[in-house]
Short mmCIF file of C-alpha atoms in Angstrom, two decimals:
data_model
loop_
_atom_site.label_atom_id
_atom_site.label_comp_id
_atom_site.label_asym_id
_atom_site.label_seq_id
_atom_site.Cartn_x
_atom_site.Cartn_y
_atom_site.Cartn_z
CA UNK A 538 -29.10 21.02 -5.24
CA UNK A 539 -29.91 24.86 -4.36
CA UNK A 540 -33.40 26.61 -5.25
CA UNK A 541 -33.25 28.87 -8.47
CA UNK A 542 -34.10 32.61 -8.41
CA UNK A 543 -37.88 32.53 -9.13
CA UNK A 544 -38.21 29.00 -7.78
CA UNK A 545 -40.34 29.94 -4.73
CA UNK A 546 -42.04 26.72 -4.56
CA UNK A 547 -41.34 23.73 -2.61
CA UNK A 548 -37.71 23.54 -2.68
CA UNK A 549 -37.47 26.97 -1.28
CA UNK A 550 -40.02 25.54 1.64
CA UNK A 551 -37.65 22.89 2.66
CA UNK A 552 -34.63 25.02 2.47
CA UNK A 553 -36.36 27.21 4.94
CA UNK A 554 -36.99 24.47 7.21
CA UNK A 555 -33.34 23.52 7.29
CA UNK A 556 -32.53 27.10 8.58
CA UNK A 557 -30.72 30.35 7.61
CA UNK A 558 -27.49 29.07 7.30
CA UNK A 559 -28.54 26.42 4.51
CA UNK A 560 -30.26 29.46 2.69
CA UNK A 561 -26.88 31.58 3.04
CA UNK A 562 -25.38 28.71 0.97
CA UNK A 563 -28.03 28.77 -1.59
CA UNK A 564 -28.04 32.63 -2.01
CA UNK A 565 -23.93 32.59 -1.79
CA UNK A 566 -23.71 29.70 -4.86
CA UNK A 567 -25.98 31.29 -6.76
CA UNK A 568 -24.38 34.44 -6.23
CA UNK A 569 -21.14 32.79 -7.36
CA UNK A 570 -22.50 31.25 -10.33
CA UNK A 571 -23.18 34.68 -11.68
CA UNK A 572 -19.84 36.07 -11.05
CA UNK A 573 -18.03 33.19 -12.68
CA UNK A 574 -20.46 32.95 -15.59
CA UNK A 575 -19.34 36.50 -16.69
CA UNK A 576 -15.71 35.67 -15.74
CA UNK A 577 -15.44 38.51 -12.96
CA UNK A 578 -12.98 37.81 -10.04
CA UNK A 579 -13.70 38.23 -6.97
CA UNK A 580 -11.34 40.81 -5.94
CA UNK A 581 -13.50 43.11 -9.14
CA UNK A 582 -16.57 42.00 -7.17
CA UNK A 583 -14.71 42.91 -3.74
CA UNK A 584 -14.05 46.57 -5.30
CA UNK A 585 -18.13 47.22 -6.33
CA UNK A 586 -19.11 46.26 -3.18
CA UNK A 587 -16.00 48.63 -1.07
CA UNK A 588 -14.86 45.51 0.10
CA UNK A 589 -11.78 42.74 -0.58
CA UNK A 590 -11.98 38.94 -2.52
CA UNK A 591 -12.03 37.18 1.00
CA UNK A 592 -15.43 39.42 1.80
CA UNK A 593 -16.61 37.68 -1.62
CA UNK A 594 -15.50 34.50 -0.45
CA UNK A 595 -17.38 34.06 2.46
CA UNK A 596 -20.38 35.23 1.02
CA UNK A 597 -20.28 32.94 -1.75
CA UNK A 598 -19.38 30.23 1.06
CA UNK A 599 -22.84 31.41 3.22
CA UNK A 600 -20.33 32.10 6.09
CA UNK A 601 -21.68 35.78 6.49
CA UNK A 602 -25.33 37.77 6.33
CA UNK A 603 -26.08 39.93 3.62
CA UNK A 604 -26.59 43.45 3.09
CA UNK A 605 -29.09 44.07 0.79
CA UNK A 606 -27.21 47.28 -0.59
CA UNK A 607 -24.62 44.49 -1.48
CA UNK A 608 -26.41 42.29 -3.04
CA UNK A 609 -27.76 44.99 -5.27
CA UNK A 610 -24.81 46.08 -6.42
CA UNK A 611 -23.43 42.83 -7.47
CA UNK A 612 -26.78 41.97 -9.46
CA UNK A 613 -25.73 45.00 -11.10
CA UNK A 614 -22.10 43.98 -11.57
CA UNK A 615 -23.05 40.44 -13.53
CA UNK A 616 -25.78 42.13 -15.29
CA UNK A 617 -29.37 40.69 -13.38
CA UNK A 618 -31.46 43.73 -14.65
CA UNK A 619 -35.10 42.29 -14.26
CA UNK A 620 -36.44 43.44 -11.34
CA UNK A 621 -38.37 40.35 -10.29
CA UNK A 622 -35.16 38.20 -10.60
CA UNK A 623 -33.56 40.98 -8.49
CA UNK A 624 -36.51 41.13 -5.80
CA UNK A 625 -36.51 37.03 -5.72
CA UNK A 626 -33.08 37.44 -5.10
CA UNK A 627 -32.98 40.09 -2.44
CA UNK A 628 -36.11 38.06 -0.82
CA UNK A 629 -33.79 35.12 -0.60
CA UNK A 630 -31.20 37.23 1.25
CA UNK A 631 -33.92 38.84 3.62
CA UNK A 632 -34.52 35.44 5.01
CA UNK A 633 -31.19 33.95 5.17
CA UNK A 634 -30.42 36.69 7.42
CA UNK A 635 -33.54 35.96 9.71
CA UNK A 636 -32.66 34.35 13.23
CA UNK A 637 -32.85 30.81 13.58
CA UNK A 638 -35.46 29.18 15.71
CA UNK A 639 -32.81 28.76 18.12
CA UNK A 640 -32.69 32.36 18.91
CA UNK A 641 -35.34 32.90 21.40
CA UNK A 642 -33.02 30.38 23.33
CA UNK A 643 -29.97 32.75 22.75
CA UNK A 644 -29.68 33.46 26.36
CA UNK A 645 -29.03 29.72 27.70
CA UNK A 646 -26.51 28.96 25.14
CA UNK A 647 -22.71 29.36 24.61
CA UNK A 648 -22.20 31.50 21.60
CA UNK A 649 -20.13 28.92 20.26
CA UNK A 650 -22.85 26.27 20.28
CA UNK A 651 -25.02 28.50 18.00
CA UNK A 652 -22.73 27.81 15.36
CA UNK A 653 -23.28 24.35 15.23
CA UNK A 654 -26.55 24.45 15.60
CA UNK A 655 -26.90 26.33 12.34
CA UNK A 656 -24.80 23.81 10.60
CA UNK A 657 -26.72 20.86 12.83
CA UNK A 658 -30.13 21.99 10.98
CA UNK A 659 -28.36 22.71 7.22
CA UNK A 660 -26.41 18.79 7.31
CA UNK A 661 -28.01 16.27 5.23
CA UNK A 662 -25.67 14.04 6.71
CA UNK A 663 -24.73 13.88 10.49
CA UNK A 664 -21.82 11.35 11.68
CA UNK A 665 -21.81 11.13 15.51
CA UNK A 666 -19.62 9.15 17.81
CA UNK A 667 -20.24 9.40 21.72
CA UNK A 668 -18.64 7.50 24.40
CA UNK A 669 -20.03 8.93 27.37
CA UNK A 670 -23.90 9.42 27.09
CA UNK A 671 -26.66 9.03 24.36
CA UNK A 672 -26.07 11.51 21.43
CA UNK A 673 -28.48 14.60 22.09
CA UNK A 674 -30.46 14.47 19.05
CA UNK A 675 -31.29 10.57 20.24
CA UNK A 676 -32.29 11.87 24.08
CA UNK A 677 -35.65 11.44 25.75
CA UNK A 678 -37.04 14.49 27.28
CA UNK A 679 -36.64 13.20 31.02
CA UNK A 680 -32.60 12.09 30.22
CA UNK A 681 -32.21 14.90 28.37
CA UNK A 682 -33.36 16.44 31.70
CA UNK A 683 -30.66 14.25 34.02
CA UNK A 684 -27.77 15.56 31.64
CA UNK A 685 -28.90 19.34 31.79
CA UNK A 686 -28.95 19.10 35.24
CA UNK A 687 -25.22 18.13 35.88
CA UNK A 688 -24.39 21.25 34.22
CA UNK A 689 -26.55 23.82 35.67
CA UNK A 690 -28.90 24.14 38.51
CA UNK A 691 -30.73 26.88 37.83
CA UNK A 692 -34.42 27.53 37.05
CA UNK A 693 -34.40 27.00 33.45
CA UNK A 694 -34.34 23.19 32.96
CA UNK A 695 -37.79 22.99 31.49
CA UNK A 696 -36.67 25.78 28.50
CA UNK A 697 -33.41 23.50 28.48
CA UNK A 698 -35.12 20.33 27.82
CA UNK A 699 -37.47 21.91 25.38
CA UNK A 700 -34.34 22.93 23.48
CA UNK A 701 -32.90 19.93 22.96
CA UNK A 702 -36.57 18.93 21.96
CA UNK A 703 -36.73 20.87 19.08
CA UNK A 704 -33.07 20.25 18.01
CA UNK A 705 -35.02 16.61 17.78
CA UNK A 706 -37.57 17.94 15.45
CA UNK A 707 -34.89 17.56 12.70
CA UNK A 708 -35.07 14.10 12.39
CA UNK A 709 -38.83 13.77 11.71
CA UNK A 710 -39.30 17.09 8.95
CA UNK A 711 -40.43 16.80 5.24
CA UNK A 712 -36.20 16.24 4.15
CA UNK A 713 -34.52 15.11 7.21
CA UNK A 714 -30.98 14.25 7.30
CA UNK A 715 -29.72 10.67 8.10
CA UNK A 716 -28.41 10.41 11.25
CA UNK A 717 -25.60 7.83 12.18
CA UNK A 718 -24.86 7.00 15.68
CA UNK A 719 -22.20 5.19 16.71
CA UNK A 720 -22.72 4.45 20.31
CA UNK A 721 -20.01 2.87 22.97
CA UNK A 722 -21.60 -0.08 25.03
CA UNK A 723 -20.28 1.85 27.95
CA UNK A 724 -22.58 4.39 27.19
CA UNK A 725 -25.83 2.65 27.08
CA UNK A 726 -24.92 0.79 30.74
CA UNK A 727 -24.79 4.46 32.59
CA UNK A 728 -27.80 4.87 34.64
CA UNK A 729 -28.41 8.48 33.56
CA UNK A 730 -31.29 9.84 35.34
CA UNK A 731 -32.17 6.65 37.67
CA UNK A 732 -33.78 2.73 36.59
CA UNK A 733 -37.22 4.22 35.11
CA UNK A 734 -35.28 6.47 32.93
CA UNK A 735 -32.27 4.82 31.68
CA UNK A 736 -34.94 1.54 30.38
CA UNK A 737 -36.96 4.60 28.90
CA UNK A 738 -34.13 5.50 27.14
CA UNK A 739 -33.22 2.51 25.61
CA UNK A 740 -36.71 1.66 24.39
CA UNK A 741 -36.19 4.94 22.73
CA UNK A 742 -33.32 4.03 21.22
CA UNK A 743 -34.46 0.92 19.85
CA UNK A 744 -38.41 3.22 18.49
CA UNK A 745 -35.68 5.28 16.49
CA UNK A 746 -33.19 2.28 14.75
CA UNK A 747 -36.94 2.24 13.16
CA UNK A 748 -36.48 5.46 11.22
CA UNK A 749 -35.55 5.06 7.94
CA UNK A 750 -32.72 7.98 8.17
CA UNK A 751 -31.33 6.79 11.31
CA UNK A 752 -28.86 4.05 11.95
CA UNK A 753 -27.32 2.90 15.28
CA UNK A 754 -24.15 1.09 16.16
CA UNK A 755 -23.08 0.33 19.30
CA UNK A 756 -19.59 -0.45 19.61
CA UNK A 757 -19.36 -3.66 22.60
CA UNK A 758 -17.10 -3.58 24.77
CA UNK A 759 -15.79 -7.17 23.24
CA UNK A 760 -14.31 -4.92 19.80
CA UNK A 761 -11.02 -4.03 22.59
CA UNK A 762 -9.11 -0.58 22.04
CA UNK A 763 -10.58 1.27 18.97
CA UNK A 764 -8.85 4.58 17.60
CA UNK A 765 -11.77 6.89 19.33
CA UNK A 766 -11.46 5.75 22.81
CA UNK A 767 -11.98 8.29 25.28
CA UNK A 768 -13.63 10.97 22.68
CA UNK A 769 -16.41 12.25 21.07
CA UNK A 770 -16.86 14.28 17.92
CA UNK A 771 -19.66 14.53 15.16
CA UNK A 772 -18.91 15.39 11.38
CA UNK A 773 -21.82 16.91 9.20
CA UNK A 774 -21.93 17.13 5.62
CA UNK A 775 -23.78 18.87 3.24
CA UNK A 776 -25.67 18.78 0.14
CA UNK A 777 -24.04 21.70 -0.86
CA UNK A 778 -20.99 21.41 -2.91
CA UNK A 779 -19.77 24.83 -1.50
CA UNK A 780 -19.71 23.68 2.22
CA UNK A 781 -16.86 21.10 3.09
CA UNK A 782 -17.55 18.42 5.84
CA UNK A 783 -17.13 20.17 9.11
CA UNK A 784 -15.76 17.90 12.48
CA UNK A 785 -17.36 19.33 15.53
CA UNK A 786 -15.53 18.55 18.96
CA UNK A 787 -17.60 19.88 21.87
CA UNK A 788 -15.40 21.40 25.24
CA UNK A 789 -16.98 22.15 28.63
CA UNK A 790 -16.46 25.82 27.59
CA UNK A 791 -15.38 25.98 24.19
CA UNK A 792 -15.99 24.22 20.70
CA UNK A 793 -13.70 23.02 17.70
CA UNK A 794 -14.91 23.31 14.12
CA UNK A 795 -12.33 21.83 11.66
CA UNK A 796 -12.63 21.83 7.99
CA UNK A 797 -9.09 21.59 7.06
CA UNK A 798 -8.67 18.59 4.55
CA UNK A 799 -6.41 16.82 6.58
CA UNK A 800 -8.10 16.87 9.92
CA UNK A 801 -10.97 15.89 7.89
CA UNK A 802 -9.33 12.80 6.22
CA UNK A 803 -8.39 11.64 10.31
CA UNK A 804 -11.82 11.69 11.77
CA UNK A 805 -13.38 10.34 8.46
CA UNK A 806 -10.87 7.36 8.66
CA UNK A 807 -11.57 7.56 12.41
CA UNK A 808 -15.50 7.13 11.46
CA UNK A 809 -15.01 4.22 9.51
CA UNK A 810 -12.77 2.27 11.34
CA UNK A 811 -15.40 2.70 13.92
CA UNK A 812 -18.16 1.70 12.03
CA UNK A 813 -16.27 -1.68 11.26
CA UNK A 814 -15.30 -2.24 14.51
CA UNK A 815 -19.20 -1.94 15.60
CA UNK A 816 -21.92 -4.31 15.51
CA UNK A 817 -23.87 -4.03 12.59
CA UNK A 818 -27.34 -1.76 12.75
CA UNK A 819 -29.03 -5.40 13.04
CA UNK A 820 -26.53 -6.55 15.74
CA UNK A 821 -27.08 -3.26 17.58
CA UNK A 822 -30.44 -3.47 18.04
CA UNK A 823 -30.24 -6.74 19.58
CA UNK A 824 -27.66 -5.94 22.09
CA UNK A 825 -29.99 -2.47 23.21
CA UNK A 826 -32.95 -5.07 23.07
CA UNK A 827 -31.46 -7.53 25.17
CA UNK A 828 -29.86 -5.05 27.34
CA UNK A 829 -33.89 -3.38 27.99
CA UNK A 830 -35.05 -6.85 28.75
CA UNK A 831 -32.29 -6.70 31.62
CA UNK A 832 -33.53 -3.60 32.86
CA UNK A 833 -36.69 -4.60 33.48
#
């Protein structure tokens, strides 16, 4: 559900804390409710603001920032005279179009990754499947640390590690989303960062199977060939009805985002078939807990 006009209470709160882009949403639905409860198209709406229906799409989407001159003239348009319904929504816009948290980091990232990371905080849901390494959201600091440093040796590990540490904060806030991991055993046997690490990661692992939004599945190397084998991708959905599911596929230098029903009906089915061929949470967490008890 998205925040009302006027509602400035606690829902509002926890939309902020899931980040601009989830607030773009919010602002562009109830922006579209308007227009389709006085039965205006978008390409009228496109004209009052100087610009075209697929401008009104994507602001009704939360795909774009605002501009508050825009805003004002389609409160005008659908007829939202009362100036404190106007200023609660033009408030709304002002901080959907603040920075993320993840700006002050803006000069270590890819601009591609920022993308994500907007969606990353605005998922309630967040479908991962990695084949390599430990998803990043499920990292300790110190292998978060190993992995940064086998892309870049520079002298900004520390503000690298801290990144991915408040990335983590997600999973812990007043309305986190639930996290499902599915893990390859491969994975879990790579030494990442030495002995001392590598056990600390696993006991980590096992701390979070704890959390009651998280869930873990490893997939053993006894399940054979499985349909993601030699891949990783993640698929986030939203509470939103006006945001599909998005699959994210992370390159060295590049990312994919696809949201085209189709590609989204192959990595859903890919997801599940996954999830089957798995252990179960319960099963998981034994195999990480007898896998620790090797490492020590």
């Amino acid at each position: 559900m998205i925040a009302e006009p006027g509602n400035r209470g606690g829902r509002q709160s926890v939309e902020a804390e899931r980040g601009p882009t989830v607030l773009r949403i919010a602002l562009g639905g109830q922006l579209r409710k308007l227009r389709e409860s006085k039965r205006i198209t978008r390409e009228a709406a496109g004209d009052a603001i100087r610009g075209s229906h697929a401008k009104i799409s994507r602001l009704e989407l939360g795909r774009t920032s605002f501009k508050e001159r825009d805003i004002r003239d389609l409160l005008t348009l659908y007829g939202v005279t009362d100036p404190e319904e106007r200023e609660s929504f033009l408030d709304l816009a002002r901080k959907a179009n603040e920075p993320g948290w993840w700006h002050r980091f803006g000069d270590l990232l890819p601009s591609w990754f920022g993308t994500y990371l907007g969606l990353e905080q605005a998922a309630s849901k967040i479908r991962t499947y990695e084949s390599h390494l430990v998803p990043g959201l499920l990292q300790t600091p110190d292998y978060a640390r190993a992995v940064v440093t086998l892309g870049y040796e520079d002298a900004d590990t520390d503000r690298r590690v801290a990144f991915r540490q408040r990335r983590q904060e997600i999973l812990h806030r007043a309305d986190p989303p639930i996290v499902w991991a599915v893990i390859d055993e491969a994975a879990l046997h790579r030494p990442v960062g030495g002995a001392e690490v590598h056990r600390a990661q696993m006991e980590h692992l096992l701390e979070l199977t704890r959390l009651p939004n998280v869930t873990i599945q490893v997939v053993p190397f006894s399940a054979g060939e499985h349909p993601a084998a030699g891949s990783s991708f993640t698929i986030l959905r939203f509470a939103e009805a006006e945001l599909p599911d998005i699959v994210y596929l992370e390159q060295l230098t590049s990312a994919l985002y696809l949201d085209r029903r189709e590609d989204l009906a192959l990595y859903l089915s890919v997801m599940d078939r996954l999830s089957v061929q798995a252990a179960t949470p319960e099963a998981s967490r034994a195999i990480i807990a007898d896998y620790t008890k090797g490492l020590s």
